[in-house]
């Protein structure tokens, strides 16, 4: 549904050197900031794609380009089969964009109903269908009993639902969410996640979410793309990326971690590394922690035997890497 290739976006920003403002040429007063550097992206029908990255990575700029709000300096792209540049209007009307804090576009002195009537007209909803479309949107987001409330009296979570209702006034094949659950309560955040999975992606819509909430991305995203400083670092199925860049490991609690034990473990063909992880006390016993990475799950018996030969083994637990672990490894590896 969305395919981008070689997307580059450059902003002109003020030169921090105040002396440059005394010069006459515009080139000397401004400098270029490249926000995106050759980004490639594919988002398919019926999937949720997560765009992850630290602050300033270029996530919002990329979302605005896909929504048709910004034009990149270089690259090509299609949105719902329409050329992002030659058929920009058709591409834009294929996308609904909702951003964190998007409720600021609403008039706080008008009720939810009147605000949505205004936006329905702006979005081209026929007048004769407008009230029924609004009713369906409000019911979908659970605000049907709040239609006469004013935005200024709503919680942050309800305002975000109101923003979501605005998107639903026009049925489009692609939905872009920029930090949709930022600064809202857990119940509202869960509603938005469930809605994205079941009511949107579950009905064949393409959903793209940019977020800092890695736990959330791991839960709902079919695929993820990690970007940093305008560059794409990795893209692929969430579980595949976790497996490729994370890998399972065994967390071992035992009486003593010796150099000999570490040597013997790292001599095993399936072990990548054995690391001391400090110590703890459990039920009066001093326990030392050891992290063993590699194909430990398939070789658990040999691992246990090797450890237990000269040590008292309290516990061994196989752990899967979290998306947070993988994200930190990938991003910090680029620095």
mmCIF file of C-alpha atoms in Angstrom:
data_model
loop_
_atom_site.group_PDB
_atom_site.id
_atom_site.type_symbol
_atom_site.label_atom_id
_atom_site.label_comp_id
_atom_site.label_asym_id
_atom_site.label_seq_id
_atom_site.Cartn_x
_atom_site.Cartn_y
_atom_site.Cartn_z
ATOM 1 C CA UNK A 1 0.000 0.000 0.000
ATOM 2 C CA UNK A 2 2.950 2.328 0.634
ATOM 3 C CA UNK A 3 6.326 2.009 -1.022
ATOM 4 C CA UNK A 4 9.116 4.549 -0.675
ATOM 5 C CA UNK A 5 12.592 4.471 -2.174
ATOM 6 C CA UNK A 6 15.584 6.711 -1.497
ATOM 7 C CA UNK A 7 13.597 9.363 0.374
ATOM 8 C CA UNK A 8 15.669 12.356 1.457
ATOM 9 C CA UNK A 9 14.387 15.417 3.264
ATOM 10 C CA UNK A 10 16.437 18.541 3.915
ATOM 11 C CA UNK A 11 15.382 21.467 6.091
ATOM 12 C CA UNK A 12 16.870 24.922 6.118
ATOM 13 C CA UNK A 13 17.528 25.990 9.702
ATOM 14 C CA UNK A 14 18.948 29.148 11.168
ATOM 15 C CA UNK A 15 22.700 29.272 11.506
ATOM 16 C CA UNK A 16 23.443 29.239 15.259
ATOM 17 C CA UNK A 17 26.330 31.631 14.620
ATOM 18 C CA UNK A 18 24.729 35.038 15.297
ATOM 19 C CA UNK A 19 27.404 36.736 13.197
ATOM 20 C CA UNK A 20 26.007 35.017 10.120
ATOM 21 C CA UNK A 21 22.849 37.127 10.426
ATOM 22 C CA UNK A 22 24.861 40.226 9.672
ATOM 23 C CA UNK A 23 25.758 38.837 6.275
ATOM 24 C CA UNK A 24 23.542 39.658 3.339
ATOM 25 C CA UNK A 25 23.316 36.299 1.583
ATOM 26 C CA UNK A 26 20.571 33.914 2.646
ATOM 27 C CA UNK A 27 22.931 30.963 2.219
ATOM 28 C CA UNK A 28 25.147 32.261 5.005
ATOM 29 C CA UNK A 29 22.246 32.845 7.404
ATOM 30 C CA UNK A 30 20.814 29.372 7.035
ATOM 31 C CA UNK A 31 22.308 25.907 7.020
ATOM 32 C CA UNK A 32 20.979 22.587 5.810
ATOM 33 C CA UNK A 33 19.761 19.858 8.144
ATOM 34 C CA UNK A 34 19.193 16.501 6.465
ATOM 35 C CA UNK A 35 16.341 14.859 8.357
ATOM 36 C CA UNK A 36 16.040 11.739 6.160
ATOM 37 C CA UNK A 37 18.871 10.024 4.315
ATOM 38 C CA UNK A 38 17.785 7.595 1.615
ATOM 39 C CA UNK A 39 14.888 5.911 3.414
ATOM 40 C CA UNK A 40 13.292 2.831 1.796
ATOM 41 C CA UNK A 41 9.992 1.545 3.180
ATOM 42 C CA UNK A 42 7.251 -0.934 2.317
ATOM 43 C CA UNK A 43 3.942 -1.179 4.167
ATOM 44 C CA UNK A 44 1.491 -3.884 3.132
ATOM 45 C CA UNK A 45 -2.270 -4.191 3.276
ATOM 46 C CA UNK A 46 -3.632 -5.485 6.572
ATOM 47 C CA UNK A 47 -0.414 -5.130 8.566
ATOM 48 C CA UNK A 48 0.814 -2.871 11.332
ATOM 49 C CA UNK A 49 4.254 -1.389 10.706
ATOM 50 C CA UNK A 50 6.046 0.253 13.613
ATOM 51 C CA UNK A 51 8.555 3.045 13.042
ATOM 52 C CA UNK A 52 10.954 3.287 15.972
ATOM 53 C CA UNK A 53 13.822 5.590 16.760
ATOM 54 C CA UNK A 54 15.174 8.035 19.341
ATOM 55 C CA UNK A 55 14.151 11.686 19.425
ATOM 56 C CA UNK A 56 15.263 13.493 16.298
ATOM 57 C CA UNK A 57 15.565 10.286 14.268
ATOM 58 C CA UNK A 58 13.188 11.529 11.548
ATOM 59 C CA UNK A 59 10.030 9.568 12.425
ATOM 60 C CA UNK A 60 7.589 12.487 12.283
ATOM 61 C CA UNK A 61 9.145 13.828 9.085
ATOM 62 C CA UNK A 62 8.700 10.424 7.469
ATOM 63 C CA UNK A 63 5.058 10.236 8.605
ATOM 64 C CA UNK A 64 4.345 13.695 7.168
ATOM 65 C CA UNK A 65 5.857 12.688 3.821
ATOM 66 C CA UNK A 66 3.669 9.564 3.666
ATOM 67 C CA UNK A 67 0.650 11.727 4.518
ATOM 68 C CA UNK A 68 1.504 14.131 1.702
ATOM 69 C CA UNK A 69 2.172 17.057 4.034
ATOM 70 C CA UNK A 70 5.847 17.354 3.114
ATOM 71 C CA UNK A 71 7.620 16.949 -0.208
ATOM 72 C CA UNK A 72 11.060 15.314 -0.045
ATOM 73 C CA UNK A 73 14.009 16.651 -2.038
ATOM 74 C CA UNK A 74 14.898 13.232 -3.455
ATOM 75 C CA UNK A 75 13.348 9.799 -3.833
ATOM 76 C CA UNK A 76 10.255 8.128 -5.227
ATOM 77 C CA UNK A 77 7.133 6.721 -3.644
ATOM 78 C CA UNK A 78 3.609 5.426 -4.118
ATOM 79 C CA UNK A 79 0.701 5.550 -1.683
ATOM 80 C CA UNK A 80 -2.251 3.274 -2.406
ATOM 81 C CA UNK A 81 -0.931 2.927 -5.961
ATOM 82 C CA UNK A 82 -0.724 6.693 -6.539
ATOM 83 C CA UNK A 83 2.540 8.461 -7.238
ATOM 84 C CA UNK A 84 3.405 10.489 -4.160
ATOM 85 C CA UNK A 85 4.485 13.448 -6.290
ATOM 86 C CA UNK A 86 2.605 13.307 -9.609
ATOM 87 C CA UNK A 87 -0.706 12.241 -8.010
ATOM 88 C CA UNK A 88 -0.245 13.902 -4.670
ATOM 89 C CA UNK A 89 -3.900 14.804 -4.083
ATOM 90 C CA UNK A 90 -5.067 11.230 -4.697
ATOM 91 C CA UNK A 91 -2.292 9.923 -2.475
ATOM 92 C CA UNK A 92 -3.262 12.324 0.324
ATOM 93 C CA UNK A 93 -6.922 11.318 0.226
ATOM 94 C CA UNK A 94 -5.871 7.680 0.709
ATOM 95 C CA UNK A 95 -4.376 8.439 4.125
ATOM 96 C CA UNK A 96 -5.690 9.408 7.548
ATOM 97 C CA UNK A 97 -3.109 10.888 9.907
ATOM 98 C CA UNK A 98 -3.499 11.158 13.682
ATOM 99 C CA UNK A 99 -0.777 12.667 15.827
ATOM 100 C CA UNK A 100 -0.213 12.915 19.545
ATOM 101 C CA UNK A 101 -1.828 16.102 20.777
ATOM 102 C CA UNK A 102 -3.866 16.388 17.576
ATOM 103 C CA UNK A 103 -6.819 17.619 19.626
ATOM 104 C CA UNK A 104 -5.354 21.138 19.435
ATOM 105 C CA UNK A 105 -6.951 21.385 15.984
ATOM 106 C CA UNK A 106 -10.396 21.266 17.586
ATOM 107 C CA UNK A 107 -12.374 24.315 18.723
ATOM 108 C CA UNK A 108 -12.646 23.978 22.500
ATOM 109 C CA UNK A 109 -15.787 26.155 22.584
ATOM 110 C CA UNK A 110 -17.681 23.755 20.329
ATOM 111 C CA UNK A 111 -19.038 20.374 21.341
ATOM 112 C CA UNK A 112 -17.523 17.158 20.040
ATOM 113 C CA UNK A 113 -20.515 16.800 17.699
ATOM 114 C CA UNK A 114 -20.089 20.259 16.178
ATOM 115 C CA UNK A 115 -16.333 19.827 15.876
ATOM 116 C CA UNK A 116 -16.800 16.578 13.982
ATOM 117 C CA UNK A 117 -19.455 18.174 11.760
ATOM 118 C CA UNK A 118 -16.912 20.818 10.798
ATOM 119 C CA UNK A 119 -14.203 18.270 10.065
ATOM 120 C CA UNK A 120 -16.636 16.031 8.226
ATOM 121 C CA UNK A 121 -17.375 18.856 5.799
ATOM 122 C CA UNK A 122 -13.661 19.597 5.422
ATOM 123 C CA UNK A 123 -13.018 15.913 4.669
ATOM 124 C CA UNK A 124 -15.755 15.795 2.031
ATOM 125 C CA UNK A 125 -18.447 13.797 3.812
ATOM 126 C CA UNK A 126 -21.833 14.430 2.118
ATOM 127 C CA UNK A 127 -24.072 16.572 4.331
ATOM 128 C CA UNK A 128 -26.971 14.122 4.190
ATOM 129 C CA UNK A 129 -24.713 11.354 5.553
ATOM 130 C CA UNK A 130 -22.771 13.475 8.019
ATOM 131 C CA UNK A 131 -24.652 12.814 11.272
ATOM 132 C CA UNK A 132 -24.860 9.069 10.686
ATOM 133 C CA UNK A 133 -21.135 8.921 9.861
ATOM 134 C CA UNK A 134 -20.328 10.882 13.028
ATOM 135 C CA UNK A 135 -22.517 8.565 15.102
ATOM 136 C CA UNK A 136 -20.691 5.526 13.727
ATOM 137 C CA UNK A 137 -17.302 7.111 14.460
ATOM 138 C CA UNK A 138 -18.262 8.087 18.016
ATOM 139 C CA UNK A 139 -19.632 4.613 18.708
ATOM 140 C CA UNK A 140 -16.465 3.004 17.327
ATOM 141 C CA UNK A 141 -14.274 4.932 19.775
ATOM 142 C CA UNK A 142 -16.678 4.752 22.722
ATOM 143 C CA UNK A 143 -17.657 8.442 22.828
ATOM 144 C CA UNK A 144 -21.296 8.126 21.783
ATOM 145 C CA UNK A 145 -22.460 9.390 25.194
ATOM 146 C CA UNK A 146 -20.023 12.325 25.096
ATOM 147 C CA UNK A 147 -21.165 13.891 21.830
ATOM 148 C CA UNK A 148 -22.352 17.095 23.535
ATOM 149 C CA UNK A 149 -19.294 17.460 25.760
ATOM 150 C CA UNK A 150 -16.658 20.114 25.101
ATOM 151 C CA UNK A 151 -13.008 19.177 24.361
ATOM 152 C CA UNK A 152 -11.747 21.388 27.187
ATOM 153 C CA UNK A 153 -13.630 19.183 29.676
ATOM 154 C CA UNK A 154 -12.254 15.885 28.376
ATOM 155 C CA UNK A 155 -9.309 13.873 29.666
ATOM 156 C CA UNK A 156 -6.251 13.402 27.465
ATOM 157 C CA UNK A 157 -7.379 9.868 26.637
ATOM 158 C CA UNK A 158 -10.831 11.035 25.542
ATOM 159 C CA UNK A 159 -9.317 13.812 23.452
ATOM 160 C CA UNK A 160 -7.142 11.247 21.687
ATOM 161 C CA UNK A 161 -10.266 9.170 21.024
ATOM 162 C CA UNK A 162 -11.925 12.290 19.627
ATOM 163 C CA UNK A 163 -8.975 12.703 17.278
ATOM 164 C CA UNK A 164 -9.355 9.069 16.254
ATOM 165 C CA UNK A 165 -13.073 9.643 15.594
ATOM 166 C CA UNK A 166 -12.123 12.466 13.229
ATOM 167 C CA UNK A 167 -9.975 10.030 11.235
ATOM 168 C CA UNK A 168 -12.880 7.605 10.992
ATOM 169 C CA UNK A 169 -15.158 10.170 9.350
ATOM 170 C CA UNK A 170 -13.550 9.226 6.055
ATOM 171 C CA UNK A 171 -12.978 5.555 5.287
ATOM 172 C CA UNK A 172 -9.467 5.349 3.863
ATOM 173 C CA UNK A 173 -7.162 2.378 3.277
ATOM 174 C CA UNK A 174 -4.149 3.761 5.193
ATOM 175 C CA UNK A 175 -3.913 5.058 8.760
ATOM 176 C CA UNK A 176 -0.836 6.789 10.157
ATOM 177 C CA UNK A 177 -0.476 7.254 13.921
ATOM 178 C CA UNK A 178 2.322 9.437 15.271
ATOM 179 C CA UNK A 179 2.783 8.694 18.999
ATOM 180 C CA UNK A 180 -0.917 7.809 19.447
ATOM 181 C CA UNK A 181 -0.642 6.693 23.081
ATOM 182 C CA UNK A 182 1.762 9.323 24.398
ATOM 183 C CA UNK A 183 0.661 10.981 27.647
ATOM 184 C CA UNK A 184 -2.641 9.142 27.980
ATOM 185 C CA UNK A 185 -3.897 6.712 30.592
ATOM 186 C CA UNK A 186 -3.286 2.929 30.261
ATOM 187 C CA UNK A 187 -6.963 2.117 29.597
ATOM 188 C CA UNK A 188 -7.220 4.594 26.719
ATOM 189 C CA UNK A 189 -3.859 3.420 25.372
ATOM 190 C CA UNK A 190 -5.069 -0.192 25.394
ATOM 191 C CA UNK A 191 -8.244 0.843 23.574
ATOM 192 C CA UNK A 192 -6.232 2.516 20.818
ATOM 193 C CA UNK A 193 -3.910 -0.497 20.465
ATOM 194 C CA UNK A 194 -6.841 -2.905 20.284
ATOM 195 C CA UNK A 195 -8.631 -0.657 17.811
ATOM 196 C CA UNK A 196 -5.570 -0.499 15.553
ATOM 197 C CA UNK A 197 -5.254 -4.298 15.576
ATOM 198 C CA UNK A 198 -8.877 -5.361 15.237
ATOM 199 C CA UNK A 199 -10.886 -2.544 13.667
ATOM 200 C CA UNK A 200 -8.191 -1.298 11.280
ATOM 201 C CA UNK A 201 -5.504 -3.871 10.418
ATOM 202 C CA UNK A 202 -7.983 -6.648 11.145
ATOM 203 C CA UNK A 203 -10.249 -5.341 8.377
ATOM 204 C CA UNK A 204 -7.495 -4.964 5.788
ATOM 205 C CA UNK A 205 -6.336 -1.412 6.510
ATOM 206 C CA UNK A 206 -2.658 -0.541 6.453
ATOM 207 C CA UNK A 207 -1.562 0.892 9.804
ATOM 208 C CA UNK A 208 1.758 2.643 10.448
ATOM 209 C CA UNK A 209 2.625 3.687 13.987
ATOM 210 C CA UNK A 210 5.598 5.703 15.173
ATOM 211 C CA UNK A 211 6.210 5.292 18.878
ATOM 212 C CA UNK A 212 8.765 5.387 21.679
ATOM 213 C CA UNK A 213 6.838 2.688 23.515
ATOM 214 C CA UNK A 214 8.825 -0.405 22.531
ATOM 215 C CA UNK A 215 6.669 -2.707 24.627
ATOM 216 C CA UNK A 216 3.664 -1.453 22.697
ATOM 217 C CA UNK A 217 5.397 -1.919 19.342
ATOM 218 C CA UNK A 218 6.440 -5.444 20.272
ATOM 219 C CA UNK A 219 2.850 -6.281 21.176
ATOM 220 C CA UNK A 220 0.999 -5.045 18.091
ATOM 221 C CA UNK A 221 3.429 -4.561 15.183
ATOM 222 C CA UNK A 222 3.790 -7.229 12.510
ATOM 223 C CA UNK A 223 6.959 -5.556 11.264
ATOM 224 C CA UNK A 224 9.166 -2.772 12.556
ATOM 225 C CA UNK A 225 11.638 -0.328 11.090
ATOM 226 C CA UNK A 226 14.281 1.331 13.254
ATOM 227 C CA UNK A 227 15.733 4.640 12.109
ATOM 228 C CA UNK A 228 18.313 6.941 13.644
ATOM 229 C CA UNK A 229 19.699 10.277 12.438
ATOM 230 C CA UNK A 230 17.597 9.956 9.298
ATOM 231 C CA UNK A 231 18.964 6.542 8.285
ATOM 232 C CA UNK A 232 17.192 3.204 8.270
ATOM 233 C CA UNK A 233 19.076 0.756 10.454
ATOM 234 C CA UNK A 234 16.879 -2.319 10.110
ATOM 235 C CA UNK A 235 13.450 -3.366 8.835
ATOM 236 C CA UNK A 236 11.617 -6.667 9.040
ATOM 237 C CA UNK A 237 9.203 -8.884 10.995
ATOM 238 C CA UNK A 238 9.337 -8.087 14.699
ATOM 239 C CA UNK A 239 10.099 -11.629 15.849
ATOM 240 C CA UNK A 240 12.744 -12.115 13.163
ATOM 241 C CA UNK A 241 14.557 -8.933 14.174
ATOM 242 C CA UNK A 242 14.471 -9.982 17.828
ATOM 243 C CA UNK A 243 15.920 -13.363 16.917
ATOM 244 C CA UNK A 244 18.581 -11.958 14.586
ATOM 245 C CA UNK A 245 19.818 -9.127 16.783
ATOM 246 C CA UNK A 246 18.867 -10.355 20.227
ATOM 247 C CA UNK A 247 19.009 -14.101 20.635
ATOM 248 C CA UNK A 248 17.834 -16.173 23.568
ATOM 249 C CA UNK A 249 19.958 -16.549 26.672
ATOM 250 C CA UNK A 250 20.049 -18.514 29.900
ATOM 251 C CA UNK A 251 20.099 -16.726 33.238
ATOM 252 C CA UNK A 252 21.822 -19.065 35.684
ATOM 253 C CA UNK A 253 21.826 -18.836 39.487
ATOM 254 C CA UNK A 254 24.618 -20.877 41.067
ATOM 255 C CA UNK A 255 26.936 -20.978 44.075
ATOM 256 C CA UNK A 256 30.048 -19.617 42.356
ATOM 257 C CA UNK A 257 31.043 -18.376 38.918
ATOM 258 C CA UNK A 258 34.674 -19.330 38.342
ATOM 259 C CA UNK A 259 37.014 -18.574 35.456
ATOM 260 C CA UNK A 260 37.184 -22.308 34.783
ATOM 261 C CA UNK A 261 33.405 -22.528 34.431
ATOM 262 C CA UNK A 262 33.317 -19.620 31.995
ATOM 263 C CA UNK A 263 36.146 -21.214 29.988
ATOM 264 C CA UNK A 264 34.338 -24.571 29.848
ATOM 265 C CA UNK A 265 31.043 -22.965 28.829
ATOM 266 C CA UNK A 266 32.563 -20.862 26.055
ATOM 267 C CA UNK A 267 34.282 -23.994 24.749
ATOM 268 C CA UNK A 268 30.845 -25.469 23.983
ATOM 269 C CA UNK A 269 29.955 -25.119 20.307
ATOM 270 C CA UNK A 270 26.469 -23.694 20.972
ATOM 271 C CA UNK A 271 27.588 -21.043 23.494
ATOM 272 C CA UNK A 272 28.458 -17.577 22.211
ATOM 273 C CA UNK A 273 29.395 -15.930 25.486
ATOM 274 C CA UNK A 274 29.217 -16.416 29.273
ATOM 275 C CA UNK A 275 29.050 -13.238 31.362
ATOM 276 C CA UNK A 276 29.115 -12.601 35.104
ATOM 277 C CA UNK A 277 26.008 -10.646 36.147
ATOM 278 C CA UNK A 278 26.714 -9.977 39.808
ATOM 279 C CA UNK A 279 25.204 -11.661 42.828
ATOM 280 C CA UNK A 280 22.042 -11.805 44.885
ATOM 281 C CA UNK A 281 20.634 -13.361 48.044
ATOM 282 C CA UNK A 282 17.708 -15.764 47.887
ATOM 283 C CA UNK A 283 16.286 -17.492 50.987
ATOM 284 C CA UNK A 284 19.515 -17.049 52.886
ATOM 285 C CA UNK A 285 21.708 -18.373 50.073
ATOM 286 C CA UNK A 286 24.247 -16.198 48.312
ATOM 287 C CA UNK A 287 23.764 -16.764 44.603
ATOM 288 C CA UNK A 288 25.925 -15.608 41.735
ATOM 289 C CA UNK A 289 24.330 -14.795 38.386
ATOM 290 C CA UNK A 290 25.630 -15.904 35.005
ATOM 291 C CA UNK A 291 24.266 -15.000 31.584
ATOM 292 C CA UNK A 292 24.904 -17.534 28.822
ATOM 293 C CA UNK A 293 24.072 -16.554 25.241
ATOM 294 C CA UNK A 294 23.743 -18.814 22.234
ATOM 295 C CA UNK A 295 21.506 -21.722 21.224
ATOM 296 C CA UNK A 296 20.917 -22.594 24.866
ATOM 297 C CA UNK A 297 17.311 -23.751 24.653
ATOM 298 C CA UNK A 298 18.055 -26.624 22.279
ATOM 299 C CA UNK A 299 21.078 -27.693 24.329
ATOM 300 C CA UNK A 300 19.748 -27.171 27.827
ATOM 301 C CA UNK A 301 20.732 -30.647 29.061
ATOM 302 C CA UNK A 302 24.398 -30.258 28.103
ATOM 303 C CA UNK A 303 24.409 -26.771 29.569
ATOM 304 C CA UNK A 304 23.054 -27.991 32.911
ATOM 305 C CA UNK A 305 25.557 -30.860 33.083
ATOM 306 C CA UNK A 306 28.506 -28.563 32.354
ATOM 307 C CA UNK A 307 27.461 -26.090 35.040
ATOM 308 C CA UNK A 308 26.531 -28.644 37.701
ATOM 309 C CA UNK A 309 29.782 -30.626 37.588
ATOM 310 C CA UNK A 310 31.643 -28.337 39.979
ATOM 311 C CA UNK A 311 28.928 -25.926 41.136
ATOM 312 C CA UNK A 312 25.722 -25.931 43.091
ATOM 313 C CA UNK A 313 23.040 -24.980 40.586
ATOM 314 C CA UNK A 314 20.058 -23.161 42.104
ATOM 315 C CA UNK A 315 18.085 -22.257 38.994
ATOM 316 C CA UNK A 316 18.362 -21.824 35.241
ATOM 317 C CA UNK A 317 15.890 -19.807 33.209
ATOM 318 C CA UNK A 318 15.683 -19.403 29.440
ATOM 319 C CA UNK A 319 14.860 -15.827 28.487
ATOM 320 C CA UNK A 320 13.802 -14.312 25.198
ATOM 321 C CA UNK A 321 15.191 -10.880 24.264
ATOM 322 C CA UNK A 322 12.783 -7.956 24.472
ATOM 323 C CA UNK A 323 12.400 -5.447 21.667
ATOM 324 C CA UNK A 324 13.885 -2.891 24.038
ATOM 325 C CA UNK A 325 17.077 -4.983 24.325
ATOM 326 C CA UNK A 326 17.282 -5.292 20.545
ATOM 327 C CA UNK A 327 16.551 -1.593 19.969
ATOM 328 C CA UNK A 328 19.320 -0.504 22.324
ATOM 329 C CA UNK A 329 21.786 -2.925 20.746
ATOM 330 C CA UNK A 330 21.027 -1.743 17.211
ATOM 331 C CA UNK A 331 20.958 2.006 17.936
ATOM 332 C CA UNK A 332 23.956 2.053 20.256
ATOM 333 C CA UNK A 333 25.871 -0.086 17.780
ATOM 334 C CA UNK A 334 25.548 2.726 15.246
ATOM 335 C CA UNK A 335 26.966 5.393 17.537
#
